[in-house]
Amino acid sequence: MSAKLVRETSFDVSLITKLLIISSAILIFFALGASAQEMGAKAFESKCFSCHNIGGGDKQGPDLKGLTDRRTLPWIEEFTKAPLAMSKKDPIAAELFTKYAPTIMPDQPLAPDEFEAIIELIKNLSSKNEMFTPAGAKLYRAIQPGDIDGGWRYFTGQTKFENGGVACNSCHTVNNVGRLGGGTLGPDLTAANIKYRDPELILILQNPNFPTMTEMFRDHKLNDEEIVQLFAYLQNSKAENPHAPIVATAASGATDPKFLAVGFAITILSLFGLNFIWRKRHKGVRADIVRRSKI
Amino acid sequence: MDVRLQTSMVFHLDKCIGCHTCSIACKNIWTDRKGAEYMWWNNVETKPGTGYPTAWEDQSKYKGGWEENGGNPSLKMGSKNSRLLNIFHNPDLPKLDDYYEPWTYEYEKLFDAPEGSDQPTARPISMITGKHMEVEAGPNWDDDLSGSPVYAANDPNLDSLTEEQRQELFDIERLVFFYLPRICNHCLNPSCVAACPSGAIYKRGEDGIVLINQDKCRAWRMCVTACPYKKTFYNWSTGKSEKCILCFPRLETGQAPACFHSCVGRIRYLGGLLYDADKLPSSVQVPDGQLVDAHRDIILDPKDPKVREAARKNGIDDRTLEAVERSPVYKYVMEWKLALPLHPEFRTLPMLFYVPPMLPVMAKATEGVYDTANDELFSPIEKARLPIEYMASLFSAGNVDHVTLSLKKQYAVRLFKRLETVGDVDEKVVQFAMNECNMTAEEAETIYRLTSLPTMDERVVIPPMHREEALQMLNDNMWEEKGSAGLGKRQLPVRGN
């Protein structure tokens, strides 16, 4: 009695176990496929979309639709890792740089699985003839009147970023940001919203993917409120300056003559100041005595 | 009573012949180095004159020494705060031109020059830049009144004279000068020590010699400004300040300092003095006229049993006390009151004393005949060619009495000896001169002996340094120092170290 019972029970258990294993395997298979796709989309959105699209036409960089048909995989991999270096030896790369000048694609040290996922995404969308649509790239609320001023405060560092990010004007400038302007390490952001469309600009603010900024903002992400206000401010910078240069990418390297002039003036003033403070300093006795005696 | 020992000095100006041998001896031993070319730890000046560096006595320009400040002396160069504010730019430093730009000559040109129609010449070259230079001044440029209208006429001490006295002084027939050799005074109240922000300058406890620690010196150069005698110098090569060390390595081995040893006129006396450190603060809080008295007041009689007792309690050895008893300095400064400090109004209590010089006989040329202006053999002090006020400005902060007494005593000694050896002066005149300064025949004789006939051992009585006792306080391992003396560790001073 007891033996039979045991056998029956054991049969039941093994059946349930098998069913469970099979179903979970199927689930995991689908989940993995889905997450791989999702990862590709996410990586593309955060790291490529500000300059590239798939099926949406050329932006700062070329449309990547059908990329895998045009180029070999090793070429794509090498180009992604070090575009500028490659442009110096590869004729196709050089041609691309000429075509999209003055924009220079920054080096993208992608993780291998990230790279593969993005390639898969490009293949997938190209074959289906679909356009990539970013999932994020939205402001969490609508822009309100006070946001432009608030954004200016964030830009100039008068309000500190919550996560401790560096104020924008340490490296960037915008026309009319202030008397002395901002930094010259990064590009001039005047009319940045002409260079980048709104979702791209929002994406950059959410996840800045430029060589210097990636490192600086990795642990100091901007929060949603800061993004809204900065976005409003950068959008407005165009409205104020209709004649501002639309393309201003890399730091020019030239020093602002105004800045030089102010520095020079301060130096001269300081020298006069020092001369005044120490006006009673010892200026020598002997030469004076000799001079007075000759007269 | 806090008895301490000071190695102290007297320079007898009446004997100085202005030969600069002392300067050369010092130069050869201590300042014949890179960065020290312009320094003269010992120099000889002609007075009236501006000296070295030019017009160093004019503290309105050099800001040295202490200011009376209502009985509470403070450094003339400024308060602690103002010195801190100026620490990276001390505004009151003498210029190199105030010292002089040191130079040498291109001697090798005399041998190397190619044959030509002219004689080869050795042009002066700067020892600082190495380039040819136009020599415009030197450390004794006004020697023997050369350049008088420029240098002698600008002597800061002439301010104490009336316009009439000044004019008379530069009359061709009255033109007069004497020599003033100077070294570091190793003061009791040294302003250089007070001004040093690094604590690098110190006064050696056992003998009172003021030294600059070359390891600690950070080249702030506050001491250069603070010293009213301008006897600390900045070495531009090592980046450290340095000064006269009274040849302490020589003293420790019982030898006279080089300038004393080489002195041709034998004008230099060295010996120990005991002083009461407790009285020191009050002695610089008196008005100018009383400074010399206050200065003498802190010096103690080494024969007084109480003083000896207190000295022993302070660790001063019996053999040192015995040497101090024989100190020629004590005789000149305290017993005879002949020697006076140079510019006591700087309030640093200088421990180098000067016997003011008797000035030459007044003479006058009438119708081509050069004749002494008075009938007497030695001209009385009142008829001195250099007004007494000038001497008082140098040696007693304007108090004429001290200088008068010193000169009258010397005058009396001269008459006394003249009467004794030649006998051509009136005895009454001699007696009158001696009575005027309360001098006995015995005292006149001892003054004469120590002035004119002293042996080296009488002139220089070095108190035993007892270096071993001083070292014992700092170092347990005395054997390391056995048989050694002087500079101790021999590590070159290096800039930035």
Coordinates of N, CA and C in Angstrom, one line a residue, chain A residues 277-278 280-290 292-294, chain B residues 54 61-62 86 89 91-93 95 97-98 136-137 150-151 154:
Chain A
I277 N 51.1 100.3 -2.9 CA 51.2 99.7 -1.5 C 52.6 99.9 -0.9
W278 N 53.6 99.6 -1.8 CA 55.0 99.7 -1.4 C 55.7 100.9 -1.8
K280 N 56.7 103.4 -0.2 CA 57.7 103.9 0.7 C 58.9 102.9 0.8
R281 N 59.0 102.0 -0.2 CA 60.1 101.0 -0.1 C 61.4 101.6 -0.3
H282 N 62.5 100.9 0.2 CA 63.8 101.4 0.1 C 64.2 101.4 -1.4
K283 N 64.6 102.6 -1.9 CA 64.9 102.6 -3.3 C 66.4 102.9 -3.6
G284 N 67.2 102.8 -2.6 CA 68.6 103.0 -2.7 C 69.0 104.4 -2.2
V285 N 70.2 104.5 -1.6 CA 70.6 105.7 -1.0 C 71.8 106.4 -1.7
R286 N 72.7 105.5 -2.1 CA 74.0 106.0 -2.7 C 73.7 106.8 -4.0
A287 N 73.0 106.2 -4.9 CA 72.8 106.8 -6.2 C 72.1 108.2 -6.0
D288 N 71.2 108.2 -5.0 CA 70.5 109.5 -4.7 C 71.4 110.6 -4.2
I289 N 72.3 110.2 -3.3 CA 73.3 111.1 -2.7 C 74.2 111.7 -3.8
V290 N 74.7 110.8 -4.6 CA 75.6 111.2 -5.7 C 74.8 112.2 -6.7
R292 N 72.2 114.1 -6.0 CA 71.9 115.4 -5.4 C 73.2 116.2 -5.3
S293 N 74.3 115.6 -5.1 CA 75.6 116.3 -4.9 C 76.1 117.0 -6.2
K294 N 75.7 116.4 -7.4 CA 76.2 116.9 -8.6 C 75.4 118.1 -9.0
Chain B
T54 N 76.2 102.6 2.2 CA 76.1 104.1 2.2 C 75.1 104.6 3.2
K61 N 66.0 105.8 6.6 CA 66.0 105.1 5.3 C 66.1 103.6 5.4
Y62 N 66.9 103.1 6.4 CA 67.2 101.7 6.5 C 66.3 100.9 7.5
N86 N 54.5 91.8 4.9 CA 55.5 92.0 3.9 C 56.5 90.9 3.8
H89 N 57.8 90.3 0.4 CA 58.5 91.4 -0.2 C 58.9 92.4 0.9
P91 N 60.2 95.5 2.1 CA 60.4 96.7 1.3 C 61.6 97.6 1.7
D92 N 62.3 97.2 2.8 CA 63.4 98.1 3.4 C 64.8 97.4 3.3
L93 N 65.0 96.7 2.2 CA 66.3 96.1 2.1 C 67.3 97.0 1.4
K95 N 70.0 98.3 -1.2 CA 70.2 97.8 -2.6 C 71.7 97.4 -2.7
D97 N 73.6 98.5 -4.8 CA 74.3 99.7 -5.1 C 74.7 100.4 -3.8
D98 N 73.9 100.2 -2.7 CA 74.2 100.8 -1.4 C 75.4 100.2 -0.8
E136 N 81.8 102.5 -9.9 CA 81.3 103.8 -9.5 C 81.4 104.0 -8.0
A137 N 81.5 102.9 -7.3 CA 81.6 103.0 -5.8 C 82.2 101.7 -5.2
V150 N 80.7 114.7 -1.7 CA 79.5 113.8 -1.9 C 79.3 113.0 -0.6
Y151 N 80.3 112.2 -0.2 CA 80.1 111.2 0.9 C 80.3 111.8 2.3
N154 N 77.5 114.0 3.4 CA 76.2 113.4 3.7 C 76.3 112.5 4.9

